Amino acid sequence: MKITNIRSYIVDNGTKKHWVFVRLETDAGIVGWGESYSQSDREDAIISHLAQFARYMIGRDPFQIKYTTTMLRDDYVHRRGSMEFYSALSGLEIALWDIVGQACGQPVHNLLGGRYRDKIRVYANGWAYNAKTPVDIAKAAEAVVSRGFTALKFDPFPLPVRTYVDKDIERHAVSMVSAVRDAVGDEVEVLVECSRRFSPTIASRFAKAIAQLRPYWIEEPVPAFDLDGLREVRQVSDAPIVSGETLYTKDEFRSLFASRGVDIINPDISVCGGLLELKEIAATAESHLVGVSPHNYNSTTVSLAATMQASASMPNFLLTEYFLSFDKVGSDICDEPLVPVNGHIELTDRPGIGIALREDELRKRAASGTPFRTLRTVSAEA
């Protein structure tokens, strides 16, 4: 069996972020689907890489997954990868696994050592964008819990992102977390996002301020490359510290594990290097007694399905991300939508990653341009 064609789709899902899908075709008639992580204004760069990959992939055996990804890292970018490259590579790699699973008549998790669990726990995100006050966010959190989710994540800090914020903003963030905890009760997990924005001092102060609210974790209080800063925050935080969504491949996680600065990592399957790379990162985390909660700021289709396949075989898996703001369009474009029930999604035995996309729906939603994003200008608040 040989690869015969690569196609890319940029899909408008009605939000500020488009989706990028990869479709691999073979001479055996098997089609594999992958998904690349994307950001506004970056989609064209990602699909440019995918177009260049075709020169290397046409005629290649899809079973040569490890060789293919290593070759592209070593020979195509000479080990100088960018977000756009690793996003494209990850989408390609997922599609290769989808083909291999279908060719073998097996779900991918069976090719990775078998399932460790029958269903995958998910947490809700993408539900708090319009909540500006504690009253607003409490109502939004109640609505999420009414849908059966047992864990939910949000960023309590307003935009714009700043490394240093004043005390009023810190107090507001604490009040937002407090409102969510009061609204959902003690049995629902509250995951607090910080989006890599703070200095260690402010992050540490915030961690101590919300300790009595029992957050399930504090995510990315400082940038992932600030290993000393992460360790400082972890030393004063009662809640576990999470980081890793901006890192590529297991090479970049090596220093994070050595620093002892995190309790949980959150690599993203569609940018960290793909399905097998996520599995290998998780195996290294296991040896460091670190939990894994894969990031998934992608669609609720291909990336989520691939994440579920990898997560099923991880002893140290905790839960993964499900974006409520994406699920309507995700269901429209997917042949078998992944639907959470009581905060979990059942694992399928369908060969490959377990789903396929509807090309007619992808074409209907083809993006005509990247979502407009206003860049900040110089001001008194800059």
CSV table of C-alpha atoms in Angstrom, one decimal:
chain,number,residue,atom,x,y,z
A,1,MET,CA,0.0,0.0,0.0
A,2,LYS,CA,1.3,3.5,-0.9
A,3,ILE,CA,0.3,7.1,-0.3
A,4,THR,CA,-1.2,8.6,-3.4
A,5,ASN,CA,-2.4,12.1,-2.3
A,6,ILE,CA,-2.6,14.6,0.5
A,7,ARG,CA,-5.4,17.1,0.8
A,8,SER,CA,-5.9,19.9,3.3
A,9,TYR,CA,-9.1,21.6,4.5
A,10,ILE,CA,-9.4,24.9,6.4
A,11,VAL,CA,-12.8,24.9,8.1
A,12,ASP,CA,-14.7,27.9,9.4
A,13,ASN,CA,-16.4,26.7,12.6
A,14,GLY,CA,-18.0,30.1,13.5
A,15,THR,CA,-15.4,31.1,16.1
A,16,LYS,CA,-12.2,33.1,16.1
A,17,LYS,CA,-10.2,29.9,15.3
A,18,HIS,CA,-10.3,27.8,12.1
A,19,TRP,CA,-9.7,24.1,12.0
A,20,VAL,CA,-7.1,22.5,9.7
A,21,PHE,CA,-7.7,18.9,8.6
A,22,VAL,CA,-5.5,16.5,6.6
A,23,ARG,CA,-6.8,13.8,4.3
A,24,LEU,CA,-4.4,11.1,3.2
A,25,GLU,CA,-5.4,8.8,0.3
A,26,THR,CA,-3.8,5.4,-0.6
A,27,ASP,CA,-3.8,3.1,-3.6
A,28,ALA,CA,-5.7,0.6,-1.5
A,29,GLY,CA,-8.7,2.9,-1.2
A,30,ILE,CA,-8.1,3.5,2.5
A,31,VAL,CA,-8.4,7.2,3.6
A,32,GLY,CA,-6.8,8.5,6.7
A,33,TRP,CA,-7.8,11.7,8.6
A,34,GLY,CA,-5.6,13.9,10.6
A,35,GLU,CA,-5.9,17.4,12.3
A,36,SER,CA,-3.3,20.1,12.8
A,37,TYR,CA,-3.4,22.6,15.6
A,38,SER,CA,-4.0,26.1,14.3
A,39,GLN,CA,-4.1,29.7,15.4
A,40,SER,CA,-5.6,32.8,13.7
A,41,ASP,CA,-3.4,33.9,10.7
A,42,ARG,CA,-1.3,30.7,10.8
A,43,GLU,CA,-3.5,28.3,8.8
A,44,ASP,CA,-2.0,29.1,5.4
A,45,ALA,CA,1.5,28.5,6.7
A,46,ILE,CA,0.4,25.1,8.1
A,47,ILE,CA,-1.1,23.9,4.8
A,48,SER,CA,1.9,25.2,2.9
A,49,HIS,CA,4.0,22.7,4.9
A,50,LEU,CA,1.5,20.0,4.1
A,51,ALA,CA,1.7,20.8,0.4
A,52,GLN,CA,5.5,20.4,0.6
A,53,PHE,CA,5.2,17.1,2.5
A,54,ALA,CA,3.4,15.7,-0.5
A,55,ARG,CA,6.7,15.6,-2.4
A,56,TYR,CA,8.1,13.3,0.3
A,57,MET,CA,5.0,11.3,1.0
A,58,ILE,CA,3.6,10.3,-2.4
A,59,GLY,CA,4.6,6.6,-3.0
A,60,ARG,CA,5.6,6.1,0.6
A,61,ASP,CA,4.4,3.1,2.8
A,62,PRO,CA,2.0,4.5,5.4
A,63,PHE,CA,3.2,1.9,7.9
A,64,GLN,CA,6.6,3.7,8.1
A,65,ILE,CA,5.3,6.2,10.6
A,66,LYS,CA,8.3,6.6,12.9
A,67,TYR,CA,10.7,6.8,10.0
A,68,THR,CA,8.6,9.3,8.1
A,69,THR,CA,8.3,11.7,11.1
A,70,THR,CA,12.0,11.4,11.9
A,71,MET,CA,12.9,12.0,8.2
A,72,LEU,CA,10.8,15.2,8.1
A,73,ARG,CA,12.3,16.5,11.3
A,74,ASP,CA,15.9,15.7,10.3
A,75,ASP,CA,15.9,16.3,6.5
A,76,TYR,CA,13.0,18.7,5.8
A,77,VAL,CA,13.5,21.3,8.6
A,78,HIS,CA,17.0,20.1,9.8
A,79,ARG,CA,15.7,20.0,13.4
A,80,ARG,CA,14.6,23.7,13.4
A,81,GLY,CA,10.9,23.2,13.6
A,82,SER,CA,8.3,25.9,14.2
A,83,MET,CA,4.7,25.7,15.5
A,84,GLU,CA,3.5,25.6,11.9
A,85,PHE,CA,5.8,22.7,11.0
A,86,TYR,CA,4.9,20.6,14.1
A,87,SER,CA,1.2,21.3,13.5
A,88,ALA,CA,1.5,20.0,10.0
A,89,LEU,CA,3.6,17.1,11.0
A,90,SER,CA,1.2,16.1,13.8
A,91,GLY,CA,-1.8,16.2,11.4
A,92,LEU,CA,0.1,14.0,8.9
A,93,GLU,CA,1.1,11.5,11.6
A,94,ILE,CA,-2.4,11.1,12.9
A,95,ALA,CA,-3.7,10.4,9.4
A,96,LEU,CA,-1.0,7.7,9.0
A,97,TRP,CA,-2.1,6.0,12.1
A,98,ASP,CA,-5.7,6.2,10.9
A,99,ILE,CA,-4.7,4.4,7.7
A,100,VAL,CA,-2.7,1.8,9.6
A,101,GLY,CA,-5.5,1.0,12.0
A,102,GLN,CA,-8.0,0.6,9.2
A,103,ALA,CA,-5.5,-1.6,7.2
A,104,CYS,CA,-5.1,-3.9,10.2
A,105,GLY,CA,-8.8,-3.9,11.1
A,106,GLN,CA,-7.9,-2.6,14.6
A,107,PRO,CA,-8.6,0.6,16.6
A,108,VAL,CA,-5.3,2.4,17.1
A,109,HIS,CA,-5.3,1.8,20.8
A,110,ASN,CA,-4.9,-1.9,20.2
A,111,LEU,CA,-1.7,-1.1,18.2
A,112,LEU,CA,-0.3,0.9,21.1
A,113,GLY,CA,-0.6,-1.9,23.8
A,114,GLY,CA,-4.3,-2.1,24.2
A,115,ARG,CA,-6.8,-0.2,26.3
A,116,TYR,CA,-6.3,0.7,29.9
A,117,ARG,CA,-9.9,2.0,30.2
A,118,ASP,CA,-13.2,1.7,28.3
A,119,LYS,CA,-14.1,5.4,28.4
A,120,ILE,CA,-12.3,8.7,28.4
A,121,ARG,CA,-13.0,11.4,30.9
A,122,VAL,CA,-13.3,14.9,29.4
A,123,TYR,CA,-13.5,18.4,30.9
A,124,ALA,CA,-15.5,21.2,29.5
A,125,ASN,CA,-13.9,24.4,28.1
A,126,GLY,CA,-15.1,27.1,25.8
A,127,TRP,CA,-18.1,27.9,28.0
A,128,ALA,CA,-17.0,31.1,29.9
A,129,TYR,CA,-16.0,33.5,27.1
A,130,ASN,CA,-18.9,35.9,27.7
A,131,ALA,CA,-18.9,35.8,31.5
A,132,LYS,CA,-17.5,39.1,32.8
A,133,THR,CA,-18.8,39.0,36.4
A,134,PRO,CA,-19.1,36.4,39.2
A,135,VAL,CA,-22.9,36.2,38.6
A,136,ASP,CA,-22.4,35.6,34.9
A,137,ILE,CA,-19.8,32.9,35.3
A,138,ALA,CA,-21.8,31.1,38.1
A,139,LYS,CA,-24.8,30.8,35.7
A,140,ALA,CA,-22.6,29.6,32.9
A,141,ALA,CA,-20.9,27.0,35.2
A,142,GLU,CA,-24.3,25.7,36.3
A,143,ALA,CA,-25.3,25.2,32.7
A,144,VAL,CA,-22.2,23.2,32.0
A,145,VAL,CA,-22.8,20.9,35.0
A,146,SER,CA,-26.4,20.4,33.9
A,147,ARG,CA,-25.0,18.8,30.7
A,148,GLY,CA,-23.3,16.1,32.9
A,149,PHE,CA,-19.8,17.4,33.0
A,150,THR,CA,-17.9,16.6,36.2
A,151,ALA,CA,-15.0,19.0,35.5
A,152,LEU,CA,-14.7,22.4,33.8
A,153,LYS,CA,-11.9,24.8,33.0
A,154,PHE,CA,-11.8,28.5,32.5
A,155,ASP,CA,-9.4,31.5,32.6
A,156,PRO,CA,-10.7,33.9,35.4
A,157,PHE,CA,-8.4,36.8,34.2
A,158,PRO,CA,-9.7,39.4,31.7
A,159,LEU,CA,-7.8,40.3,28.5
A,160,PRO,CA,-5.4,41.7,27.5
A,161,VAL,CA,-2.7,39.3,28.7
A,162,ARG,CA,-0.1,41.0,30.9
A,163,THR,CA,2.8,39.7,32.9
A,164,TYR,CA,2.0,42.1,35.8
A,165,VAL,CA,-1.5,43.0,36.9
A,166,ASP,CA,-2.8,45.1,39.7
A,167,LYS,CA,-4.5,43.9,42.8
A,168,ASP,CA,-8.0,44.7,41.6
A,169,ILE,CA,-7.6,42.2,38.7
A,170,GLU,CA,-6.2,39.6,41.0
A,171,ARG,CA,-9.1,40.0,43.4
A,172,HIS,CA,-11.5,39.9,40.5
A,173,ALA,CA,-10.0,36.6,39.3
A,174,VAL,CA,-10.3,35.1,42.8
A,175,SER,CA,-13.9,36.2,43.0
A,176,MET,CA,-14.6,34.4,39.6
A,177,VAL,CA,-13.1,31.2,40.9
A,178,SER,CA,-15.0,31.5,44.1
A,179,ALA,CA,-18.3,32.0,42.2
A,180,VAL,CA,-17.7,28.9,40.1
A,181,ARG,CA,-16.9,26.8,43.2
A,182,ASP,CA,-20.0,28.0,44.9
A,183,ALA,CA,-22.1,27.3,41.8
A,184,VAL,CA,-20.9,23.7,41.1
A,185,GLY,CA,-20.3,22.5,44.7
A,186,ASP,CA,-17.6,20.3,46.0
A,187,GLU,CA,-18.0,17.2,43.7
A,188,VAL,CA,-17.3,19.0,40.4
A,189,GLU,CA,-13.6,19.7,39.6
A,190,VAL,CA,-12.7,23.3,38.8
A,191,LEU,CA,-9.7,23.7,36.6
A,192,VAL,CA,-8.1,27.2,36.5
A,193,GLU,CA,-6.2,28.4,33.4
A,194,CYS,CA,-3.6,31.1,33.6
A,195,SER,CA,-2.4,31.0,29.9
A,196,ARG,CA,1.3,31.5,30.6
A,197,ARG,CA,0.8,35.1,31.5
A,198,PHE,CA,2.4,35.8,34.9
A,199,SER,CA,5.6,36.4,36.7
A,200,PRO,CA,6.3,33.8,39.4
A,201,THR,CA,5.6,36.2,42.1
A,202,ILE,CA,2.1,37.0,40.9
A,203,ALA,CA,1.4,33.4,40.0
A,204,SER,CA,2.4,32.3,43.5
A,205,ARG,CA,0.3,34.9,45.2
A,206,PHE,CA,-2.7,33.9,43.1
A,207,ALA,CA,-2.2,30.2,43.8
A,208,LYS,CA,-2.2,30.8,47.6
A,209,ALA,CA,-5.3,33.1,47.3
A,210,ILE,CA,-7.4,30.4,45.7
A,211,ALA,CA,-6.1,27.4,47.7
A,212,GLN,CA,-9.2,27.3,49.9
A,213,LEU,CA,-11.4,27.0,46.8
A,214,ARG,CA,-9.7,23.6,46.1
A,215,PRO,CA,-8.9,23.9,42.3
A,216,TYR,CA,-8.2,20.6,40.6
A,217,TRP,CA,-5.2,22.3,39.0
A,218,ILE,CA,-3.6,25.6,38.1
A,219,GLU,CA,-2.6,25.5,34.4
A,220,GLU,CA,0.4,27.3,33.0
A,221,PRO,CA,0.9,30.0,35.6
A,222,VAL,CA,4.1,31.0,33.9
A,223,PRO,CA,5.6,30.2,30.5
A,224,ALA,CA,6.7,26.5,30.1
A,225,PHE,CA,10.3,27.6,29.4
A,226,ASP,CA,10.6,29.3,32.8
A,227,LEU,CA,11.5,26.1,34.6
A,228,ASP,CA,12.6,27.9,37.8
A,229,GLY,CA,9.4,29.9,37.8
A,230,LEU,CA,7.2,26.8,37.5
A,231,ARG,CA,9.1,25.2,40.4
A,232,GLU,CA,8.7,28.3,42.5
A,233,VAL,CA,4.9,28.3,42.0
A,234,ARG,CA,4.7,24.6,42.6
A,235,GLN,CA,6.4,24.9,45.9
A,236,VAL,CA,3.8,27.2,47.3
A,237,SER,CA,0.7,25.9,45.6
A,238,ASP,CA,-1.7,23.4,47.2
A,239,ALA,CA,-3.1,22.6,43.7
A,240,PRO,CA,-1.2,20.6,41.1
A,241,ILE,CA,0.6,22.7,38.5
A,242,VAL,CA,0.1,21.9,34.8
A,243,SER,CA,2.3,22.9,31.8
A,244,GLY,CA,3.3,21.6,28.4
A,245,GLU,CA,0.8,22.6,25.7
A,246,THR,CA,3.4,24.8,23.9
A,247,LEU,CA,6.1,22.2,23.8
A,248,TYR,CA,7.0,20.1,20.8
A,249,THR,CA,8.1,16.4,20.9
A,250,LYS,CA,9.5,14.6,23.9
A,251,ASP,CA,12.8,16.4,23.5
A,252,GLU,CA,11.3,19.6,24.8
A,253,PHE,CA,9.6,17.8,27.7
A,254,ARG,CA,12.9,16.4,29.0
A,255,SER,CA,13.9,19.6,30.9
A,256,LEU,CA,10.4,20.1,32.2
A,257,PHE,CA,10.5,16.6,33.8
A,258,ALA,CA,14.0,17.2,35.2
A,259,SER,CA,13.0,20.5,36.8
A,260,ARG,CA,10.3,18.9,38.9
A,261,GLY,CA,8.2,21.9,38.2
A,262,VAL,CA,4.9,20.2,37.3
A,263,ASP,CA,2.5,17.6,38.6
A,264,ILE,CA,0.6,17.2,35.3
A,265,ILE,CA,1.5,17.8,31.6
A,266,ASN,CA,-0.9,18.8,28.9
A,267,PRO,CA,0.7,18.1,25.5
A,268,ASP,CA,-1.5,18.6,22.4
A,269,ILE,CA,-1.6,15.7,20.0
A,270,SER,CA,-2.1,18.0,17.0
A,271,VAL,CA,1.1,20.0,17.7
A,272,CYS,CA,3.4,18.0,19.9
A,273,GLY,CA,4.3,15.6,17.1
A,274,GLY,CA,1.3,13.3,16.8
A,275,LEU,CA,-0.3,10.2,18.3
A,276,LEU,CA,2.8,8.2,18.9
A,277,GLU,CA,4.8,11.2,20.1
A,278,LEU,CA,2.0,11.9,22.7
A,279,LYS,CA,2.2,8.3,23.8
A,280,GLU,CA,6.0,8.5,24.2
A,281,ILE,CA,5.8,11.7,26.1
A,282,ALA,CA,3.2,10.2,28.4
A,283,ALA,CA,5.5,7.1,29.0
A,284,THR,CA,8.3,9.4,30.0
A,285,ALA,CA,5.9,11.3,32.3
A,286,GLU,CA,4.9,8.0,33.9
A,287,SER,CA,8.5,7.3,34.8
A,288,HIS,CA,8.6,10.7,36.6
A,289,LEU,CA,5.3,10.1,38.4
A,290,VAL,CA,3.7,12.9,36.4
A,291,GLY,CA,0.0,12.7,35.2
A,292,VAL,CA,-1.1,13.4,31.7
A,293,SER,CA,-4.1,15.5,30.6
A,294,PRO,CA,-3.9,16.1,26.9
A,295,HIS,CA,-4.7,19.6,25.7
A,296,ASN,CA,-7.2,19.8,22.8
A,297,TYR,CA,-7.8,23.3,21.6
A,298,ASN,CA,-8.9,21.7,18.3
A,299,SER,CA,-12.1,20.3,16.9
A,300,THR,CA,-14.3,17.8,18.8
A,301,THR,CA,-13.6,15.4,15.9
A,302,VAL,CA,-10.3,14.1,14.6
A,303,SER,CA,-8.0,15.5,17.3
A,304,LEU,CA,-10.3,14.4,20.0
A,305,ALA,CA,-10.7,10.9,18.5
A,306,ALA,CA,-6.9,10.6,18.1
A,307,THR,CA,-6.3,11.8,21.7
A,308,MET,CA,-8.8,9.2,23.0
A,309,GLN,CA,-6.9,6.4,21.2
A,310,ALA,CA,-3.6,7.5,22.8
A,311,SER,CA,-5.2,8.2,26.2
A,312,ALA,CA,-6.8,4.8,26.3
A,313,SER,CA,-3.4,3.1,26.6
A,314,MET,CA,-1.9,5.5,29.2
A,315,PRO,CA,-1.8,4.3,32.9
A,316,ASN,CA,-1.2,8.0,33.9
A,317,PHE,CA,-4.0,9.6,31.9
A,318,LEU,CA,-6.3,11.8,33.9
A,319,LEU,CA,-8.8,13.6,31.6
A,320,THR,CA,-8.8,15.5,28.3
A,321,GLU,CA,-10.3,18.7,26.9
A,322,TYR,CA,-13.6,19.1,25.2
A,323,PHE,CA,-14.6,22.5,23.7
A,324,LEU,CA,-18.3,23.2,24.0
A,325,SER,CA,-18.0,26.1,21.6
A,326,PHE,CA,-16.9,23.6,18.9
A,327,ASP,CA,-19.3,20.7,19.4
A,328,LYS,CA,-22.2,21.8,17.2
A,329,VAL,CA,-20.1,22.1,14.0
A,330,GLY,CA,-18.0,19.1,15.1
A,331,SER,CA,-21.1,17.0,15.1
A,332,ASP,CA,-22.2,18.3,11.7
A,333,ILE,CA,-18.9,17.4,9.9
A,334,CYS,CA,-18.3,14.0,11.6
A,335,ASP,CA,-19.8,10.7,10.6
A,336,GLU,CA,-20.0,9.4,14.2
A,337,PRO,CA,-19.9,12.4,16.6
A,338,LEU,CA,-18.1,11.9,19.9
A,339,VAL,CA,-20.7,12.8,22.5
A,340,PRO,CA,-19.9,13.1,26.2
A,341,VAL,CA,-22.2,11.4,28.6
A,342,ASN,CA,-21.8,12.2,32.3
A,343,GLY,CA,-18.4,13.6,31.6
A,344,HIS,CA,-17.0,10.6,29.6
A,345,ILE,CA,-16.9,9.5,26.0
A,346,GLU,CA,-17.1,5.7,25.3
A,347,LEU,CA,-14.1,4.3,23.5
A,348,THR,CA,-14.9,2.7,20.1
A,349,ASP,CA,-13.6,-0.5,18.6
A,350,ARG,CA,-13.9,0.9,15.1
A,351,PRO,CA,-10.7,0.5,13.1
A,352,GLY,CA,-8.3,3.5,12.9
A,353,ILE,CA,-9.0,6.6,15.0
A,354,GLY,CA,-12.7,5.6,15.1
A,355,ILE,CA,-14.3,8.4,13.0
A,356,ALA,CA,-14.2,10.0,9.6
A,357,LEU,CA,-15.2,13.4,8.3
A,358,ARG,CA,-17.9,14.3,5.8
A,359,GLU,CA,-16.2,16.1,2.9
A,360,ASP,CA,-19.4,17.7,1.7
A,361,GLU,CA,-19.8,19.4,5.0
A,362,LEU,CA,-16.1,20.5,5.0
A,363,ARG,CA,-16.6,22.1,1.6
A,364,LYS,CA,-19.6,24.0,2.8
A,365,ARG,CA,-17.6,25.4,5.6
A,366,ALA,CA,-14.4,26.1,3.7
A,367,ALA,CA,-12.8,29.2,5.2
A,368,SER,CA,-12.5,32.2,2.9
A,369,GLY,CA,-10.0,33.9,5.0
A,370,THR,CA,-8.4,33.9,8.5
A,371,PRO,CA,-10.4,35.3,11.4
A,372,PHE,CA,-9.6,38.9,11.9
A,373,ARG,CA,-7.5,39.5,15.0
A,374,THR,CA,-6.7,43.0,16.4
A,375,LEU,CA,-3.1,43.4,17.4
A,376,ARG,CA,-2.5,45.5,20.4
A,377,THR,CA,-1.3,49.1,19.9
A,378,VAL,CA,0.8,51.3,22.1
A,379,SER,CA,-1.2,52.8,24.9
A,380,ALA,CA,-1.0,53.9,28.5
A,381,GLU,CA,-1.9,50.4,29.6
A,382,ALA,CA,0.7,48.6,27.4
